[in-house]
Amino acid sequence: MAMCLIFAACVLILTALWIYIGKDWSFSFLANAMFFPTLFLPLFVDNYVDFIITITGINEIRKSLLYSCVAIIAVYILVYGCVALNISLSWATKVDNTNQNNAIHEHNSDIMRGFLRAAGEEIGWRCYLLPCLLSIYSPLSALLISGIVWGLFHVPVMILLTYKLKVPRPYLTIFVQSLSCVLMAFLIGWVAVKSKYSLWACSIMHCVWNRVNPRILGSIYTHTSGEYRGEQWKINGEGLAGCLVFLPVAILCVYDLNFTML
């Protein structure tokens, strides 16, 4: 347990320092913090050979492929689930223009760069921290702890960006974005467990999310509209709408893992 928590604490502290020191840097450059969870791993991994075999999915090619496909489909279901919720509650309206790709962050505009950054997070959070926690805790506790850590990981940059952009309801925006990460961690964690902790499925899910969510619902980080316009803290997949959509999915993930991991 101590190693799991020390690893998480080191990454969170370094990230907070990075954002504080680089408060005048571009968002794209600050996003290099996505590599921090993987950069710390050499200090914590005991058996490098076994870990590399695990994350590359060499022994679980079929599961890596299967759950990578599941991950992509799940992202579209979740995002359009948010769209349906937003429309039904009159939270968002469709924008009649072709500029929605502007909401995709610069560091995710190229799919390969976006994938590498997503993998930089997922190798640390889902391929190391999550199995470490699951060796000690129940699926519910392990997924919740990993989700809280992932949510806190986003807090420093959210504080900086809400301050810089003078967004309305900054505290609420930071809270719902962090909560959405906590809840989404259940699904990404479930995908990671099902694919035997290879980096592919969870990284693909993360990468696709970082492109599809802002294109459709906008960016809660930069407050740029996607295909739908509304208050970002409310309509975004990393806002209140996302939290409401992720919650039942999180419950289903815990329910499944409680049986399959017995």
Short mmCIF file of C-alpha atoms in Angstrom, two decimals:
data_model
loop_
_atom_site.label_atom_id
_atom_site.label_comp_id
_atom_site.label_asym_id
_atom_site.label_seq_id
_atom_site.Cartn_x
_atom_site.Cartn_y
_atom_site.Cartn_z
CA MET A 1 0.00 0.00 0.00
CA ALA A 2 2.77 2.44 0.94
CA MET A 3 4.42 2.17 -2.48
CA CYS A 4 1.13 2.86 -4.26
CA LEU A 5 0.49 5.96 -2.21
CA ILE A 6 4.09 7.19 -2.41
CA PHE A 7 4.00 6.84 -6.19
CA ALA A 8 0.73 8.78 -6.41
CA ALA A 9 1.96 11.46 -4.00
CA CYS A 10 5.21 11.96 -5.95
CA VAL A 11 3.37 12.45 -9.23
CA LEU A 12 0.80 14.81 -7.71
CA ILE A 13 3.44 16.93 -5.99
CA LEU A 14 5.60 17.17 -9.10
CA THR A 15 2.56 18.10 -11.20
CA ALA A 16 1.55 20.85 -8.79
CA LEU A 17 5.11 22.25 -8.84
CA TRP A 18 5.23 22.02 -12.63
CA ILE A 19 2.02 24.02 -13.01
CA TYR A 20 3.11 26.59 -10.41
CA ILE A 21 6.55 27.10 -11.98
CA GLY A 22 5.12 27.13 -15.51
CA LYS A 23 2.07 29.28 -14.86
CA ASP A 24 3.07 31.52 -17.78
CA TRP A 25 3.76 28.65 -20.17
CA SER A 26 1.32 27.53 -22.86
CA PHE A 27 -1.34 24.95 -22.05
CA SER A 28 0.20 22.63 -24.64
CA PHE A 29 3.59 22.74 -22.93
CA LEU A 30 2.08 22.34 -19.47
CA ALA A 31 0.32 19.23 -20.78
CA ASN A 32 3.68 17.47 -20.83
CA ALA A 33 2.77 16.67 -17.24
CA MET A 34 0.80 13.80 -18.79
CA PHE A 35 4.13 11.96 -19.04
CA PHE A 36 4.91 12.28 -15.31
CA PRO A 37 3.09 9.10 -14.15
CA THR A 38 5.26 7.01 -16.48
CA LEU A 39 8.49 8.90 -15.83
CA PHE A 40 8.31 8.01 -12.12
CA LEU A 41 7.81 4.29 -12.72
CA PRO A 42 11.50 3.24 -12.85
CA LEU A 43 11.67 4.18 -9.16
CA PHE A 44 8.79 1.87 -8.25
CA VAL A 45 8.66 -1.10 -10.64
CA ASP A 46 10.36 -4.19 -9.21
CA ASN A 47 10.56 -6.41 -12.29
CA TYR A 48 11.05 -4.38 -15.46
CA VAL A 49 10.85 -7.38 -17.81
CA ASP A 50 7.50 -8.56 -16.46
CA PHE A 51 6.14 -5.02 -16.44
CA ILE A 52 7.12 -4.40 -20.06
CA ILE A 53 5.58 -7.71 -21.12
CA THR A 54 2.37 -6.75 -19.30
CA ILE A 55 1.98 -3.23 -20.66
CA THR A 56 2.81 -4.23 -24.23
CA GLY A 57 0.14 -6.92 -24.09
CA ILE A 58 2.38 -9.51 -25.72
CA ASN A 59 0.65 -12.35 -23.86
CA GLU A 60 -2.84 -10.86 -24.20
CA ILE A 61 -3.05 -9.70 -27.82
CA ARG A 62 -6.66 -10.75 -28.31
CA LYS A 63 -7.86 -9.03 -25.16
CA SER A 64 -5.88 -5.92 -26.01
CA LEU A 65 -7.52 -5.76 -29.44
CA LEU A 66 -11.00 -6.61 -28.15
CA TYR A 67 -11.05 -4.05 -25.36
CA SER A 68 -9.42 -1.39 -27.52
CA CYS A 69 -12.47 -1.71 -29.78
CA VAL A 70 -14.75 -1.69 -26.74
CA ALA A 71 -12.97 1.46 -25.52
CA ILE A 72 -13.57 3.36 -28.77
CA ILE A 73 -17.24 2.39 -28.90
CA ALA A 74 -17.68 3.30 -25.22
CA VAL A 75 -16.30 6.81 -25.78
CA TYR A 76 -18.85 7.56 -28.50
CA ILE A 77 -21.69 6.11 -26.40
CA LEU A 78 -20.68 8.23 -23.41
CA VAL A 79 -20.23 11.46 -25.37
CA TYR A 80 -23.52 11.10 -27.22
CA GLY A 81 -25.14 10.07 -23.95
CA CYS A 82 -24.07 13.48 -22.67
CA VAL A 83 -25.48 15.08 -25.83
CA ALA A 84 -28.84 13.36 -25.29
CA LEU A 85 -28.89 14.47 -21.65
CA ASN A 86 -27.99 18.05 -22.55
CA ILE A 87 -30.69 18.27 -25.19
CA SER A 88 -33.35 16.70 -22.99
CA LEU A 89 -32.58 19.19 -20.20
CA SER A 90 -32.14 22.14 -22.60
CA TRP A 91 -28.58 22.66 -21.38
CA ALA A 92 -27.02 22.87 -24.85
CA THR A 93 -27.82 23.91 -28.40
CA LYS A 94 -26.19 22.75 -31.60
CA VAL A 95 -23.77 25.21 -33.15
CA ASP A 96 -24.24 25.68 -36.88
CA ASN A 97 -20.60 25.98 -37.95
CA THR A 98 -17.64 23.85 -38.97
CA ASN A 99 -15.12 25.08 -36.42
CA GLN A 100 -15.72 22.48 -33.71
CA ASN A 101 -12.25 20.99 -34.22
CA ASN A 102 -10.88 24.21 -32.72
CA ALA A 103 -11.89 22.88 -29.31
CA ILE A 104 -9.47 19.95 -29.63
CA HIS A 105 -6.36 20.95 -27.70
CA GLU A 106 -3.22 21.60 -29.69
CA HIS A 107 -1.33 18.77 -27.99
CA ASN A 108 -4.08 16.34 -29.02
CA SER A 109 -4.58 17.65 -32.56
CA ASP A 110 -2.17 15.06 -33.93
CA ILE A 111 -3.50 11.61 -33.08
CA MET A 112 -0.07 10.04 -32.52
CA ARG A 113 1.05 12.78 -30.15
CA GLY A 114 -2.29 12.55 -28.41
CA PHE A 115 -1.92 8.80 -28.00
CA LEU A 116 1.61 9.09 -26.58
CA ARG A 117 0.47 11.66 -24.02
CA ALA A 118 -2.51 9.50 -23.05
CA ALA A 119 -0.20 6.50 -22.69
CA GLY A 120 2.08 8.64 -20.53
CA GLU A 121 -0.74 8.85 -18.01
CA GLU A 122 -2.26 5.42 -18.43
CA ILE A 123 0.92 3.39 -17.99
CA GLY A 124 1.35 4.98 -14.59
CA TRP A 125 -2.25 5.22 -13.42
CA ARG A 126 -3.88 2.13 -14.90
CA CYS A 127 -0.96 -0.24 -15.58
CA TYR A 128 0.88 0.33 -12.31
CA LEU A 129 -1.19 2.12 -9.67
CA LEU A 130 -4.48 0.29 -10.27
CA PRO A 131 -3.16 -3.31 -10.08
CA CYS A 132 -1.11 -2.27 -7.07
CA LEU A 133 -4.28 -1.04 -5.34
CA LEU A 134 -6.30 -4.08 -6.44
CA SER A 135 -3.75 -6.36 -4.77
CA ILE A 136 -4.81 -4.79 -1.47
CA TYR A 137 -8.32 -3.40 -1.83
CA SER A 138 -11.68 -4.42 -3.23
CA PRO A 139 -12.51 -3.29 -6.79
CA LEU A 140 -14.70 -0.48 -5.44
CA SER A 141 -12.00 0.90 -3.15
CA ALA A 142 -9.18 0.48 -5.67
CA LEU A 143 -11.09 2.18 -8.49
CA LEU A 144 -12.26 4.95 -6.18
CA ILE A 145 -8.75 5.66 -4.87
CA SER A 146 -7.25 5.63 -8.36
CA GLY A 147 -10.05 7.91 -9.52
CA ILE A 148 -9.47 10.39 -6.70
CA VAL A 149 -5.76 10.45 -7.52
CA TRP A 150 -6.56 11.02 -11.20
CA GLY A 151 -9.00 13.78 -10.31
CA LEU A 152 -6.42 15.52 -8.10
CA PHE A 153 -3.89 15.20 -10.91
CA HIS A 154 -6.05 17.57 -12.99
CA VAL A 155 -6.73 20.12 -10.24
CA PRO A 156 -3.58 22.30 -10.59
CA VAL A 157 -4.05 22.95 -14.31
CA MET A 158 -7.77 23.52 -13.82
CA ILE A 159 -7.06 26.10 -11.12
CA LEU A 160 -4.57 27.87 -13.40
CA LEU A 161 -6.79 27.87 -16.49
CA THR A 162 -9.97 28.97 -14.72
CA TYR A 163 -7.99 31.85 -13.21
CA LYS A 164 -6.35 32.84 -16.50
CA LEU A 165 -9.55 32.63 -18.54
CA LYS A 166 -11.73 34.24 -15.86
CA VAL A 167 -14.38 31.58 -16.40
CA PRO A 168 -17.74 31.86 -14.65
CA ARG A 169 -18.19 29.57 -11.64
CA PRO A 170 -14.51 28.59 -11.41
CA TYR A 171 -14.82 26.52 -8.21
CA LEU A 172 -17.77 24.59 -9.54
CA THR A 173 -15.93 24.01 -12.83
CA ILE A 174 -12.89 22.62 -11.02
CA PHE A 175 -15.05 20.42 -8.81
CA VAL A 176 -17.17 18.83 -11.54
CA GLN A 177 -14.13 18.26 -13.78
CA SER A 178 -12.35 16.46 -10.95
CA LEU A 179 -15.46 14.47 -10.08
CA SER A 180 -15.87 13.43 -13.72
CA CYS A 181 -12.31 12.06 -13.63
CA VAL A 182 -13.10 10.10 -10.47
CA LEU A 183 -16.14 8.50 -12.12
CA MET A 184 -14.55 7.97 -15.54
CA ALA A 185 -11.65 6.20 -13.84
CA PHE A 186 -14.03 3.34 -13.09
CA LEU A 187 -14.60 2.66 -16.80
CA ILE A 188 -10.98 3.15 -17.87
CA GLY A 189 -9.93 0.99 -14.92
CA TRP A 190 -12.42 -1.69 -15.96
CA VAL A 191 -11.00 -1.66 -19.50
CA ALA A 192 -7.48 -1.93 -18.07
CA VAL A 193 -8.39 -4.90 -15.87
CA LYS A 194 -10.19 -6.67 -18.71
CA SER A 195 -7.22 -6.20 -21.06
CA LYS A 196 -4.84 -7.49 -18.35
CA TYR A 197 -3.24 -4.09 -17.78
CA SER A 198 -1.82 -3.62 -21.28
CA LEU A 199 -1.41 0.02 -22.22
CA TRP A 200 -3.39 -0.20 -25.46
CA ALA A 201 -7.07 -0.27 -24.49
CA CYS A 202 -6.92 2.31 -21.71
CA SER A 203 -4.60 4.61 -23.69
CA ILE A 204 -6.78 4.38 -26.79
CA MET A 205 -9.85 5.20 -24.70
CA HIS A 206 -8.08 8.20 -23.18
CA CYS A 207 -6.77 9.39 -26.56
CA VAL A 208 -10.11 9.03 -28.34
CA TRP A 209 -11.90 10.78 -25.48
CA ASN A 210 -9.49 13.71 -25.70
CA ARG A 211 -10.46 14.17 -29.34
CA VAL A 212 -14.15 13.26 -29.46
CA ASN A 213 -15.36 15.00 -26.29
CA PRO A 214 -13.98 18.47 -27.19
CA ARG A 215 -15.04 18.13 -30.83
CA ILE A 216 -18.64 17.43 -29.82
CA LEU A 217 -19.05 19.11 -26.44
CA GLY A 218 -16.18 21.59 -26.31
CA SER A 219 -13.30 22.00 -23.88
CA ILE A 220 -13.87 22.55 -20.18
CA TYR A 221 -10.18 23.54 -19.99
CA THR A 222 -10.17 26.33 -22.59
CA HIS A 223 -13.94 27.02 -22.61
CA THR A 224 -14.14 26.58 -26.36
CA SER A 225 -17.39 25.30 -27.87
CA GLY A 226 -17.64 22.13 -29.93
CA GLU A 227 -20.65 21.07 -31.96
CA TYR A 228 -22.83 21.98 -28.99
CA ARG A 229 -22.80 25.23 -27.06
CA GLY A 230 -23.66 25.77 -23.42
CA GLU A 231 -22.07 26.29 -20.02
CA GLN A 232 -19.00 24.07 -20.08
CA TRP A 233 -19.19 23.12 -16.41
CA LYS A 234 -22.65 21.75 -17.16
CA ILE A 235 -22.68 20.30 -20.70
CA ASN A 236 -19.17 18.88 -21.06
CA GLY A 237 -18.29 15.21 -20.84
CA GLU A 238 -15.91 16.35 -18.10
CA GLY A 239 -18.64 18.45 -16.52
CA LEU A 240 -21.92 17.76 -14.77
CA ALA A 241 -23.39 15.94 -17.78
CA GLY A 242 -20.40 13.62 -17.82
CA CYS A 243 -20.73 12.93 -14.10
CA LEU A 244 -24.39 11.97 -14.51
CA VAL A 245 -23.62 9.69 -17.46
CA PHE A 246 -20.55 8.10 -15.86
CA LEU A 247 -22.21 7.29 -12.53
CA PRO A 248 -24.34 4.29 -13.63
CA VAL A 249 -21.44 3.07 -15.79
CA ALA A 250 -19.15 3.18 -12.75
CA ILE A 251 -21.65 1.12 -10.74
CA LEU A 252 -21.83 -1.49 -13.52
CA CYS A 253 -18.03 -1.69 -13.70
CA VAL A 254 -17.74 -2.37 -9.96
CA TYR A 255 -20.57 -4.91 -10.14
CA ASP A 256 -18.82 -6.80 -12.95
CA LEU A 257 -15.36 -6.78 -11.34
CA ASN A 258 -16.74 -7.95 -8.00
CA PHE A 259 -17.76 -11.18 -9.75
CA THR A 260 -15.04 -11.67 -12.35
CA MET A 261 -12.18 -11.07 -9.91
CA LEU A 262 -13.40 -13.55 -7.29
#
